[in-house]
Tab-separated table of C-alpha atoms in Angstrom:
chain	number	residue	atom	x	y	z
P	1351	MET	CA	0.220	-0.126	-0.148
P	1352	GLU	CA	2.871	2.595	1.131
P	1353	HIS	CA	4.646	1.246	-2.538
P	1354	ARG	CA	1.255	2.764	-4.138
P	1355	LEU	CA	0.500	5.691	-2.269
P	1356	VAL	CA	4.044	7.270	-2.996
P	1357	GLN	CA	3.993	6.528	-6.457
P	1358	ARG	CA	0.573	8.188	-6.945
P	1359	ALA	CA	2.230	11.062	-5.046
P	1360	ASN	CA	5.112	11.665	-7.019
P	1361	ALA	CA	2.920	11.531	-9.421
P	1362	VAL	CA	0.340	14.215	-8.796
P	1363	PRO	CA	2.586	15.908	-5.430
P	1364	ASN	CA	0.028	19.149	-5.702
P	1365	ALA	CA	-3.376	17.854	-6.146
P	1366	THR	CA	-5.368	17.934	-3.411
P	1367	ALA	CA	-5.681	14.555	-0.972
P	1368	VAL	CA	-8.057	16.157	1.520
P	1369	VAL	CA	-10.221	18.211	2.162
P	1370	ASP	CA	-11.649	18.615	5.639
P	1371	GLY	CA	-12.851	21.973	6.681
P	1372	ASP	CA	-10.982	25.052	6.410
P	1373	ALA	CA	-7.669	22.183	6.080
P	1374	SER	CA	-6.805	21.160	2.078
P	1375	ILE	CA	-4.140	19.061	2.211
P	1376	SER	CA	-1.706	18.144	-0.828
P	1377	TYR	CA	-0.539	14.911	-1.612
P	1378	ARG	CA	3.337	16.089	-0.626
P	1379	GLU	CA	1.626	17.720	2.582
P	1380	LEU	CA	0.201	14.746	3.333
P	1381	ILE	CA	3.387	12.496	3.145
P	1382	ALA	CA	5.298	15.316	4.787
P	1383	ARG	CA	3.096	15.965	8.128
P	1384	ALA	CA	2.815	11.914	8.051
P	1385	ASP	CA	6.654	11.816	8.223
P	1386	ILE	CA	6.817	13.708	11.498
P	1387	LEU	CA	4.568	11.147	13.295
P	1388	VAL	CA	6.953	8.272	11.593
P	1389	GLU	CA	10.187	9.807	13.175
P	1390	LYS	CA	8.462	9.753	16.502
P	1391	LEU	CA	7.613	6.140	16.190
P	1392	HIS	CA	10.960	5.362	15.099
P	1393	GLY	CA	12.644	7.474	18.154
P	1394	ARG	CA	10.062	5.084	20.203
P	1395	SER	CA	11.847	1.788	18.589
P	1396	ILE	CA	8.805	1.207	16.640
P	1397	LYS	CA	8.821	-3.199	15.818
P	1398	LEU	CA	7.330	-4.134	12.521
P	1399	ALA	CA	3.802	-4.549	12.349
P	1400	GLU	CA	3.158	-3.140	16.136
P	1401	PRO	CA	0.075	-2.119	16.368
P	1402	VAL	CA	-0.697	1.259	16.915
P	1403	CYS	CA	-4.214	2.944	18.434
P	1404	ILE	CA	-5.333	5.911	16.469
P	1405	LEU	CA	-7.798	7.517	18.619
P	1406	LEU	CA	-9.295	10.180	16.432
P	1407	ASP	CA	-12.471	10.910	14.524
P	1408	SER	CA	-12.420	10.712	11.051
P	1409	GLY	CA	-10.479	13.350	9.022
P	1410	TYR	CA	-7.176	14.648	7.700
P	1411	GLN	CA	-5.601	13.770	11.069
P	1412	GLN	CA	-6.677	10.417	10.785
P	1413	ILE	CA	-5.792	9.901	7.439
P	1414	VAL	CA	-2.229	11.527	8.500
P	1415	SER	CA	-1.902	9.336	11.175
P	1416	GLN	CA	-2.763	5.761	9.020
P	1417	VAL	CA	0.088	7.299	6.611
P	1418	ALA	CA	2.693	7.671	9.067
P	1419	VAL	CA	1.598	4.341	10.595
P	1420	LEU	CA	2.099	2.420	7.641
P	1421	ARG	CA	5.186	3.906	6.377
P	1422	ALA	CA	6.990	3.202	9.899
P	1423	GLY	CA	5.809	-0.221	9.343
P	1424	GLY	CA	3.256	-0.502	12.203
P	1425	THR	CA	-0.388	-1.551	12.041
P	1426	CYS	CA	-3.229	0.921	12.184
P	1427	VAL	CA	-5.630	0.244	15.332
P	1428	PRO	CA	-8.251	3.187	14.895
P	1429	ILE	CA	-10.929	3.488	17.558
P	1430	ASP	CA	-13.871	5.865	17.615
P	1431	PRO	CA	-13.067	8.673	20.466
P	1432	SER	CA	-16.851	8.101	21.646
P	1433	MET	CA	-15.806	4.682	22.832
P	1434	PRO	CA	-16.263	4.306	26.147
P	1435	SER	CA	-12.957	4.744	28.306
P	1436	SER	CA	-13.489	1.726	29.963
P	1437	ARG	CA	-13.830	-0.497	26.640
P	1438	LEU	CA	-11.291	1.328	25.258
P	1439	LEU	CA	-8.507	0.629	27.667
P	1440	ALA	CA	-9.325	-2.812	27.760
P	1441	MET	CA	-9.117	-3.475	23.867
P	1442	LEU	CA	-5.471	-1.280	23.979
P	1443	HIS	CA	-4.616	-3.717	26.750
P	1444	ASP	CA	-5.681	-6.970	24.316
P	1445	ILE	CA	-3.520	-5.787	21.677
P	1446	ASN	CA	-0.665	-4.808	23.514
P	1447	SER	CA	-0.733	-1.444	22.106
P	1448	ARG	CA	2.177	0.700	23.600
P	1449	PHE	CA	1.172	3.863	21.582
P	1450	VAL	CA	-1.443	6.092	21.036
P	1451	ILE	CA	-1.838	8.833	18.406
P	1452	THR	CA	-4.428	11.080	19.480
P	1453	SER	CA	-5.030	14.563	19.835
P	1454	ARG	CA	-4.016	16.805	22.801
P	1455	ALA	CA	-7.791	17.237	23.869
P	1456	LEU	CA	-7.892	13.220	24.097
P	1457	ALA	CA	-4.687	12.635	25.609
P	1458	ASP	CA	-5.517	12.533	29.504
P	1459	ARG	CA	-8.008	9.481	28.282
P	1460	VAL	CA	-4.704	7.324	27.533
P	1461	SER	CA	-2.042	8.778	29.371
P	1462	ASP	CA	-0.880	5.335	30.898
P	1463	PHE	CA	0.396	4.385	27.293
P	1464	GLY	CA	3.197	6.136	25.109
P	1465	VAL	CA	1.004	9.011	23.577
P	1466	ILE	CA	2.049	10.598	20.390
P	1467	GLN	CA	0.028	13.969	19.748
P	1468	VAL	CA	-1.184	14.043	15.995
P	1469	GLU	CA	-0.666	18.107	16.312
P	1470	GLU	CA	3.253	17.235	15.954
P	1471	GLY	CA	2.498	16.412	12.259
P	1472	THR	CA	-0.587	18.325	11.492
P	1473	ALA	CA	0.539	21.566	12.825
P	1474	GLN	CA	1.556	24.656	10.117
P	1475	ASN	CA	5.472	24.364	10.916
P	1476	ILE	CA	6.047	21.836	8.126
P	1477	THR	CA	8.970	22.789	5.131
P	1478	LEU	CA	7.574	21.271	1.987
P	1479	SER	CA	10.217	20.163	-0.441
P	1480	GLU	CA	8.812	20.665	-4.363
P	1481	THR	CA	11.862	19.238	-5.798
P	1482	SER	CA	13.012	16.172	-3.471
P	1483	PRO	CA	10.936	12.921	-4.633
P	1484	ILE	CA	9.137	11.241	-1.749
P	1485	ARG	CA	10.449	7.974	-0.763
P	1486	ILE	CA	9.133	4.566	0.395
P	1487	GLN	CA	9.938	4.289	4.399
P	1488	ALA	CA	8.725	1.086	5.546
P	1489	GLY	CA	8.113	-0.970	2.132
P	1490	CYS	CA	5.934	-3.621	3.558
P	1491	PRO	CA	4.740	-6.626	1.604
P	1492	GLU	CA	1.063	-7.394	0.685
P	1493	THR	CA	0.926	-9.974	3.325
P	1494	HIS	CA	1.831	-7.032	5.745
P	1495	ARG	CA	-0.971	-6.698	8.831
P	1496	SER	CA	-1.903	-2.894	7.869
P	1497	HIS	CA	-4.839	-2.543	10.566
P	1498	ILE	CA	-6.566	-3.963	13.093
P	1499	PHE	CA	-10.458	-3.357	14.174
P	1500	PHE	CA	-12.562	-4.585	16.584
P	1501	THR	CA	-16.086	-6.469	16.476
P	1502	SER	CA	-18.541	-7.687	18.702
P	1503	GLY	CA	-17.723	-10.838	20.256
P	1504	SER	CA	-19.804	-13.629	21.964
P	1505	THR	CA	-17.832	-13.544	25.356
P	1506	GLY	CA	-18.925	-9.869	25.924
P	1507	LEU	CA	-14.959	-8.968	24.764
P	1508	PRO	CA	-14.490	-7.040	21.606
P	1509	LYS	CA	-12.539	-9.476	19.182
P	1510	PRO	CA	-9.631	-7.823	17.338
P	1511	ILE	CA	-9.267	-8.962	13.142
P	1512	GLN	CA	-6.044	-8.507	11.408
P	1513	VAL	CA	-6.587	-6.845	8.226
P	1514	LEU	CA	-3.859	-7.609	5.486
P	1515	ALA	CA	-2.875	-5.299	3.235
P	1516	ARG	CA	-3.163	-7.628	0.280
P	1517	GLY	CA	-7.095	-7.796	1.359
P	1518	ILE	CA	-7.525	-3.827	0.843
P	1519	LEU	CA	-5.556	-3.976	-2.234
P	1520	HIS	CA	-7.500	-7.016	-3.675
P	1521	VAL	CA	-10.661	-4.676	-3.077
P	1522	LEU	CA	-9.358	-2.050	-4.812
P	1523	ALA	CA	-8.175	-4.056	-7.817
P	1524	SER	CA	-11.667	-4.740	-8.925
P	1525	GLU	CA	-14.852	-3.093	-9.646
P	1526	PRO	CA	-16.397	-0.591	-8.492
P	1527	ALA	CA	-12.935	0.811	-7.019
P	1528	THR	CA	-11.229	-0.129	-10.456
P	1529	LEU	CA	-14.288	2.773	-11.760
P	1530	LEU	CA	-12.881	6.199	-9.970
P	1531	ASP	CA	-9.873	7.946	-11.128
P	1532	SER	CA	-8.071	11.006	-9.794
P	1533	SER	CA	-10.827	13.407	-10.600
P	1534	ASP	CA	-13.153	11.643	-8.074
P	1535	ARG	CA	-13.908	13.456	-5.107
P	1536	MET	CA	-14.727	10.724	-2.011
P	1537	ALA	CA	-17.255	11.909	0.962
P	1538	GLY	CA	-15.974	11.026	4.228
P	1539	VAL	CA	-19.022	9.713	6.195
P	1540	ILE	CA	-17.749	6.545	7.633
P	1541	SER	CA	-16.650	5.778	11.522
P	1542	PRO	CA	-12.768	5.272	11.294
P	1543	GLY	CA	-13.331	2.277	13.685
P	1544	PHE	CA	-15.493	0.636	10.691
P	1545	ASP	CA	-13.416	-1.306	7.815
P	1546	PHE	CA	-15.582	0.733	5.405
P	1547	SER	CA	-13.596	3.849	6.315
P	1548	LEU	CA	-10.753	1.745	4.237
P	1549	PHE	CA	-12.777	1.983	1.025
P	1550	GLY	CA	-13.408	5.623	1.322
P	1551	ILE	CA	-9.658	6.717	2.331
P	1552	TRP	CA	-7.710	4.466	0.492
P	1553	THR	CA	-9.239	3.619	-2.773
P	1554	SER	CA	-9.268	8.078	-3.145
P	1555	LEU	CA	-5.648	7.885	-1.886
P	1556	LEU	CA	-4.200	5.260	-4.353
P	1557	VAL	CA	-6.189	6.919	-7.339
P	1558	GLY	CA	-4.782	10.134	-6.912
P	1559	GLY	CA	-8.443	11.380	-5.701
P	1560	THR	CA	-9.960	13.484	-2.743
P	1561	VAL	CA	-11.318	12.793	0.431
P	1562	ILE	CA	-13.555	15.308	1.530
P	1563	GLN	CA	-14.661	14.778	5.254
P	1564	ILE	CA	-18.032	15.637	5.546
P	1565	PRO	CA	-18.929	17.012	8.928
P	1566	LYS	CA	-21.016	14.989	11.645
P	1567	VAL	CA	-23.699	17.851	12.055
P	1568	ILE	CA	-24.528	17.830	8.059
P	1569	VAL	CA	-23.936	13.614	7.910
P	1570	THR	CA	-27.439	13.104	9.716
P	1571	ASP	CA	-29.030	15.690	8.525
P	1572	PRO	CA	-30.875	14.625	5.295
P	1573	PHE	CA	-31.386	17.798	3.347
P	1574	ALA	CA	-28.025	19.456	4.424
P	1575	LEU	CA	-26.294	16.343	3.335
P	1576	SER	CA	-27.808	16.703	-0.030
P	1577	ASP	CA	-26.426	20.272	-0.332
P	1578	TYR	CA	-23.407	19.482	0.827
P	1579	LEU	CA	-22.986	16.854	-1.612
P	1580	LYS	CA	-23.985	19.157	-4.941
P	1581	ASN	CA	-22.095	22.000	-3.395
P	1582	ASN	CA	-18.960	20.208	-2.723
P	1583	LYS	CA	-18.833	18.137	-5.994
P	1584	ILE	CA	-18.667	14.783	-4.482
P	1585	THR	CA	-18.637	12.139	-6.661
P	1586	VAL	CA	-18.380	8.627	-4.994
P	1587	VAL	CA	-19.670	7.986	-1.504
P	1588	ILE	CA	-19.766	4.465	0.582
P	1589	ILE	CA	-22.637	4.587	3.437
P	1590	PRO	CA	-24.169	2.262	5.965
P	1591	THR	CA	-26.941	0.769	5.147
P	1592	ALA	CA	-28.814	2.402	8.396
P	1593	LEU	CA	-27.552	6.065	7.133
P	1594	PHE	CA	-28.749	5.295	3.734
P	1595	ASN	CA	-32.313	4.410	4.619
P	1596	VAL	CA	-32.455	7.358	6.799
P	1597	ILE	CA	-31.381	9.998	4.218
P	1598	VAL	CA	-33.544	8.569	1.550
P	1599	LEU	CA	-36.614	8.861	3.571
P	1600	ASP	CA	-36.292	12.716	3.523
P	1601	ALA	CA	-34.428	13.490	0.467
P	1602	PRO	CA	-34.529	10.774	-1.999
P	1603	ILE	CA	-32.954	12.990	-4.075
P	1604	ALA	CA	-29.604	13.408	-2.548
P	1605	PHE	CA	-27.250	11.194	-4.461
P	1606	ARG	CA	-28.931	12.535	-7.246
P	1607	GLY	CA	-25.849	13.246	-10.003
P	1608	LEU	CA	-23.073	11.002	-8.391
P	1609	ARG	CA	-21.071	8.847	-10.337
P	1610	HIS	CA	-20.745	5.885	-7.473
P	1611	VAL	CA	-22.910	5.263	-4.112
P	1612	LEU	CA	-21.958	2.266	-2.248
P	1613	VAL	CA	-24.048	0.791	0.458
P	1614	GLY	CA	-23.650	-1.789	2.688
P	1615	GLY	CA	-23.292	-3.047	6.442
P	1616	GLU	CA	-26.847	-4.837	6.846
P	1617	ALA	CA	-29.616	-6.034	4.701
P	1618	VAL	CA	-30.754	-2.912	2.157
P	1619	ASN	CA	-34.546	-1.887	2.195
P	1620	VAL	CA	-36.125	-2.570	-1.182
P	1621	LYS	CA	-38.188	0.401	-1.078
P	1622	ALA	CA	-35.378	2.719	-0.346
P	1623	MET	CA	-33.388	1.662	-3.204
P	1624	LYS	CA	-36.218	1.920	-5.282
P	1625	LYS	CA	-37.081	5.472	-4.107
P	1626	VAL	CA	-33.373	6.442	-5.134
P	1627	LEU	CA	-33.974	5.106	-8.533
P	1628	ILE	CA	-36.645	6.782	-9.277
P	1629	ASN	CA	-36.456	10.163	-7.570
P	1630	GLY	CA	-32.544	11.219	-8.029
P	1631	PRO	CA	-30.414	8.330	-9.031
P	1632	PRO	CA	-26.953	8.014	-9.089
P	1633	GLY	CA	-24.569	6.904	-11.905
P	1634	ASN	CA	-24.132	3.435	-10.217
P	1635	LEU	CA	-26.083	2.463	-7.062
P	1636	TRP	CA	-24.513	-0.697	-5.704
P	1637	ASN	CA	-25.202	-3.187	-2.872
P	1638	VAL	CA	-22.349	-4.812	-1.267
P	1639	TYR	CA	-21.666	-7.146	1.476
P	1640	GLY	CA	-18.699	-8.237	3.442
P	1641	PRO	CA	-17.707	-9.186	7.277
P	1642	THR	CA	-14.466	-7.120	8.663
P	1643	GLU	CA	-13.076	-10.854	8.360
P	1644	ALA	CA	-12.593	-10.562	4.889
P	1645	THR	CA	-11.774	-6.823	4.415
P	1646	ILE	CA	-14.280	-4.378	3.580
P	1647	PHE	CA	-16.887	-6.134	1.132
P	1648	VAL	CA	-16.288	-9.348	-1.177
P	1649	THR	CA	-19.586	-9.445	-3.080
P	1650	VAL	CA	-21.142	-6.422	-5.108
P	1651	CYS	CA	-24.648	-5.668	-6.896
P	1652	ARG	CA	-24.939	-3.111	-8.996
P	1653	VAL	CA	-28.614	-2.179	-8.803
P	1654	ASP	CA	-31.045	-0.940	-10.877
P	1655	LEU	CA	-35.239	-0.681	-11.175
P	1656	ALA	CA	-35.377	-4.333	-12.227
P	1657	GLU	CA	-33.495	-5.318	-9.176
P	1658	THR	CA	-35.831	-3.688	-7.202
P	1659	GLN	CA	-38.535	-5.853	-8.240
P	1660	HIS	CA	-37.474	-8.946	-6.658
P	1661	PRO	CA	-38.147	-9.427	-3.137
P	1662	ARG	CA	-34.591	-8.729	-1.912
P	1663	ILE	CA	-31.781	-7.009	-3.440
P	1664	SER	CA	-29.280	-9.319	-4.005
P	1665	ILE	CA	-25.715	-8.843	-2.492
P	1666	GLY	CA	-24.297	-9.925	-5.874
P	1667	ARG	CA	-21.558	-12.114	-6.557
P	1668	ALA	CA	-18.056	-12.309	-5.364
P	1669	PHE	CA	-15.342	-10.362	-7.518
P	1670	GLY	CA	-11.627	-11.060	-8.783
P	1671	GLU	CA	-9.883	-13.909	-6.833
P	1672	SER	CA	-12.561	-14.115	-3.898
P	1673	LYS	CA	-14.759	-16.631	-3.974
P	1674	ILE	CA	-18.018	-17.771	-2.056
P	1675	TYR	CA	-19.166	-21.012	-0.867
P	1676	LEU	CA	-22.865	-21.735	0.900
P	1677	LEU	CA	-22.448	-24.754	2.887
P	1678	ASP	CA	-24.989	-26.796	4.927
P	1679	GLU	CA	-24.315	-27.710	8.757
P	1680	GLN	CA	-22.581	-30.698	7.565
P	1681	LEU	CA	-20.336	-28.918	5.648
P	1682	ARG	CA	-21.339	-29.758	2.306
P	1683	ASN	CA	-21.368	-27.225	-0.904
P	1684	ILE	CA	-24.924	-26.522	-1.564
P	1685	THR	CA	-24.837	-25.808	-5.523
P	1686	SER	CA	-28.566	-25.575	-6.049
P	1687	THR	CA	-30.820	-22.515	-5.988
P	1688	HIS	CA	-33.194	-21.577	-3.291
P	1689	GLN	CA	-31.781	-23.813	-0.721
P	1690	THR	CA	-30.480	-21.802	2.605
P	1691	GLY	CA	-26.648	-22.286	3.632
P	1692	GLU	CA	-23.962	-20.024	5.446
P	1693	ILE	CA	-22.169	-18.062	3.248
P	1694	CYS	CA	-18.357	-18.870	3.551
P	1695	VAL	CA	-16.117	-16.494	2.251
P	1696	ALA	CA	-12.491	-17.967	0.461
P	1697	GLY	CA	-9.312	-15.874	-1.035
P	1698	PRO	CA	-6.817	-12.991	-0.374
P	1699	GLN	CA	-9.582	-10.887	0.955
P	1700	LEU	CA	-9.781	-13.225	4.543
P	1701	SER	CA	-8.056	-11.932	7.462
P	1702	SER	CA	-4.971	-13.876	9.287
P	1703	GLY	CA	-7.843	-14.295	11.934
P	1704	TYR	CA	-8.336	-12.785	15.687
P	1705	LEU	CA	-5.293	-11.605	17.791
P	1706	ASN	CA	-4.888	-13.871	20.395
P	1707	ARG	CA	-8.150	-15.650	19.757
P	1708	PRO	CA	-7.132	-19.596	18.978
P	1709	GLU	CA	-10.255	-20.802	19.944
P	1710	GLU	CA	-12.343	-18.767	17.907
P	1711	ASN	CA	-10.210	-18.819	15.061
P	1712	GLY	CA	-10.295	-22.529	15.062
P	1713	LYS	CA	-14.265	-22.380	15.291
P	1714	GLN	CA	-14.669	-19.142	12.609
P	1715	PHE	CA	-11.260	-19.839	9.965
P	1716	ILE	CA	-11.386	-23.504	8.922
P	1717	HIS	CA	-9.782	-25.922	6.454
P	1718	VAL	CA	-12.267	-27.548	4.410
P	1719	ASN	CA	-11.066	-30.479	1.830
P	1720	THR	CA	-12.100	-29.373	-1.477
P	1721	ALA	CA	-13.003	-32.789	-2.591
P	1722	THR	CA	-16.178	-32.304	-0.814
P	1723	LEU	CA	-17.163	-29.063	-2.500
P	1724	GLY	CA	-17.003	-30.856	-5.495
P	1725	GLU	CA	-13.396	-29.158	-6.688
P	1726	GLU	CA	-10.051	-30.644	-6.734
P	1727	VAL	CA	-8.886	-33.609	-4.815
P	1728	GLY	CA	-6.617	-34.082	-2.104
P	1729	LYS	CA	-6.244	-29.767	-1.388
P	1730	TYR	CA	-7.419	-27.930	1.350
P	1731	ILE	CA	-9.028	-24.973	1.156
P	1732	ARG	CA	-9.200	-22.044	4.084
P	1733	LEU	CA	-12.655	-20.932	4.741
P	1734	TYR	CA	-14.094	-18.147	7.074
P	1735	ARG	CA	-17.529	-18.861	8.209
P	1736	THR	CA	-19.465	-15.676	8.778
P	1737	GLY	CA	-22.867	-17.082	9.895
P	1738	ASP	CA	-24.785	-15.366	7.490
P	1739	LEU	CA	-27.258	-17.192	5.652
P	1740	ALA	CA	-28.026	-16.696	1.762
P	1741	GLN	CA	-29.233	-18.718	-1.313
P	1742	TRP	CA	-28.449	-18.626	-4.634
P	1743	ARG	CA	-30.735	-17.037	-6.793
P	1744	ASP	CA	-29.798	-18.385	-10.180
P	1745	SER	CA	-27.016	-20.229	-11.775
P	1746	SER	CA	-25.291	-16.660	-12.676
P	1747	GLY	CA	-24.124	-17.021	-8.670
P	1748	MET	CA	-26.097	-14.121	-7.622
P	1749	LEU	CA	-26.514	-14.203	-3.582
P	1750	ASP	CA	-29.552	-13.393	-1.885
P	1751	TYR	CA	-28.743	-12.686	2.148
P	1752	ILE	CA	-31.403	-14.049	4.223
P	1753	GLY	CA	-30.344	-13.290	7.979
P	1754	ARG	CA	-27.751	-14.176	10.447
P	1755	ALA	CA	-27.788	-17.522	12.090
P	1756	ASP	CA	-27.076	-16.746	15.446
P	1757	LYS	CA	-27.718	-13.665	17.621
P	1758	GLN	CA	-26.066	-11.303	16.207
P	1759	VAL	CA	-27.260	-8.471	13.952
P	1760	LYS	CA	-26.247	-5.529	12.061
P	1761	CYS	CA	-27.130	-2.409	13.708
P	1762	SER	CA	-26.302	1.083	12.085
P	1763	GLY	CA	-24.184	-0.967	9.899
P	1764	HIS	CA	-22.027	-2.713	12.710
P	1765	ARG	CA	-22.110	-6.064	13.566
P	1766	VAL	CA	-23.509	-6.497	17.216
P	1767	GLU	CA	-23.545	-9.771	19.406
P	1768	LEU	CA	-26.939	-9.580	21.336
P	1769	GLY	CA	-25.205	-11.201	23.898
P	1770	ASP	CA	-21.924	-9.013	24.215
P	1771	ILE	CA	-24.974	-5.679	25.191
P	1772	GLU	CA	-26.445	-8.136	27.453
P	1773	ARG	CA	-23.741	-8.951	29.589
P	1774	THR	CA	-22.141	-5.501	29.608
P	1775	LEU	CA	-25.556	-4.239	30.575
P	1776	GLU	CA	-25.801	-6.526	33.528
P	1777	ARG	CA	-22.451	-5.548	34.734
P	1778	ASN	CA	-24.154	-2.643	35.968
P	1779	ALA	CA	-25.010	-3.185	39.968
P	1780	GLN	CA	-28.548	-2.067	39.206
P	1781	VAL	CA	-29.533	-4.645	36.660
P	1782	GLU	CA	-30.027	-8.065	37.671
P	1783	SER	CA	-30.825	-9.479	34.290
P	1784	CYS	CA	-31.508	-8.499	31.046
P	1785	VAL	CA	-32.471	-9.714	27.256
P	1786	VAL	CA	-31.642	-7.663	23.645
P	1787	ILE	CA	-33.689	-8.092	21.414
P	1788	GLN	CA	-33.618	-6.778	17.783
P	1789	HIS	CA	-37.456	-5.733	15.951
P	1790	LYS	CA	-39.121	-3.778	13.366
P	1791	GLN	CA	-40.266	-0.157	13.917
P	1792	GLY	CA	-41.664	1.297	11.068
P	1793	ASP	CA	-38.782	0.983	8.433
P	1794	SER	CA	-36.103	0.886	10.640
P	1795	GLU	CA	-34.484	-2.263	13.245
P	1796	VAL	CA	-33.962	-0.850	16.688
P	1797	LEU	CA	-32.366	-2.943	19.792
P	1798	ALA	CA	-34.707	-2.841	22.744
P	1799	ALA	CA	-33.563	-4.368	26.345
P	1800	TYR	CA	-35.791	-5.927	28.744
P	1801	VAL	CA	-34.451	-5.359	32.292
P	1802	VAL	CA	-35.268	-6.770	35.879
P	1803	PRO	CA	-33.684	-4.644	38.143
P	1804	THR	CA	-31.769	-5.465	41.405
P	1805	ILE	CA	-33.874	-5.194	44.543
P	1806	ASP	CA	-32.316	-3.237	47.064
P	1807	GLN	CA	-32.382	-5.904	50.470
P	1808	GLY	CA	-31.591	-2.732	52.577
P	1809	SER	CA	-35.247	-0.848	51.244
């Protein structure tokens, strides 16, 4: 990834890489600011692939920090600052993080760690060389662990998922990423702790485009967002399904004129998709699917009005060298249409597994004899069991998503384990027990907790 970024930065050093409020950062300046943080990390003897927490909101400081960690040879661990402190600290200890890149305002939350203040790399006192070429620093291979993202776990503790650079690059080497170019302006709307953010950041940087960070207050206001996208000449947006549905409800023309709109994170609403296509269609509307364990997304479907005539919007087909299998409970391959099976993913986008979770790795990342899949005899293939259920729609390889096989649900684009929420609530001294369910409220899926309070024995 660093090789590609440096190549692009040398080709268009003065092109705008990131716009965030009043800040407009060129590719040369992006690298220069990142390299100040690289020096700080080297000064603290960062190790190869060492996890470095990035405790920052979305925006140019987040992007500068990710570039810095990769150029230092480390692993980016982006965590949303809204994370409760107790959970944040548990995550950092879980991955044995020594360093945290954060802002002055947030530094006290992680004072027990080696804090590097991002302002050191984003202050205005840098000198830019207009003639010296930008050089590769770490030069890590595609097998490098570039990122760690946390997802909910059945034990009540988040699981650290190790994402490899090759997985990100594989997504960027296929449609719709290959349809983007240096003229594109990518909307920044995704939380940095969500792997979808990788598409928004790295697709743009590696084609020489521009990331336009959208203020949170704008993102959650459908009419303001519609105006912002138009006024800032945004051409591409990747957006969680839940947010897409909310925007479309009030402003179905919000995405009119964009070149590409990618929607994913949970099952899409057919009515919402149809509403956009009728009232204000972008050039291309995509439904994308994939767990973090398979890096960003692993199937894509270009949605048109004909697709909205089906009961479900298809999640499409796998792309590139990635492959989808539907397996029954005995791990037998399902090839017939309209028979439900578990989605299992193979290929270069697979995570290297959960960090420090050998038991869960053994359950979720399995090796299957290819002969049982109707393929070549005598070989084994590594699969990730998603826990998602689907059916083959037809012989063309189109998949229809059915739902979760267990208690995990999708909420606002994030995978959430209901048991995780229950256990967290039950840690409260005032809660004796509880159960959390997901139910439909209008066109939205909401979570509800039913609590049995602790009885005060002294009353």
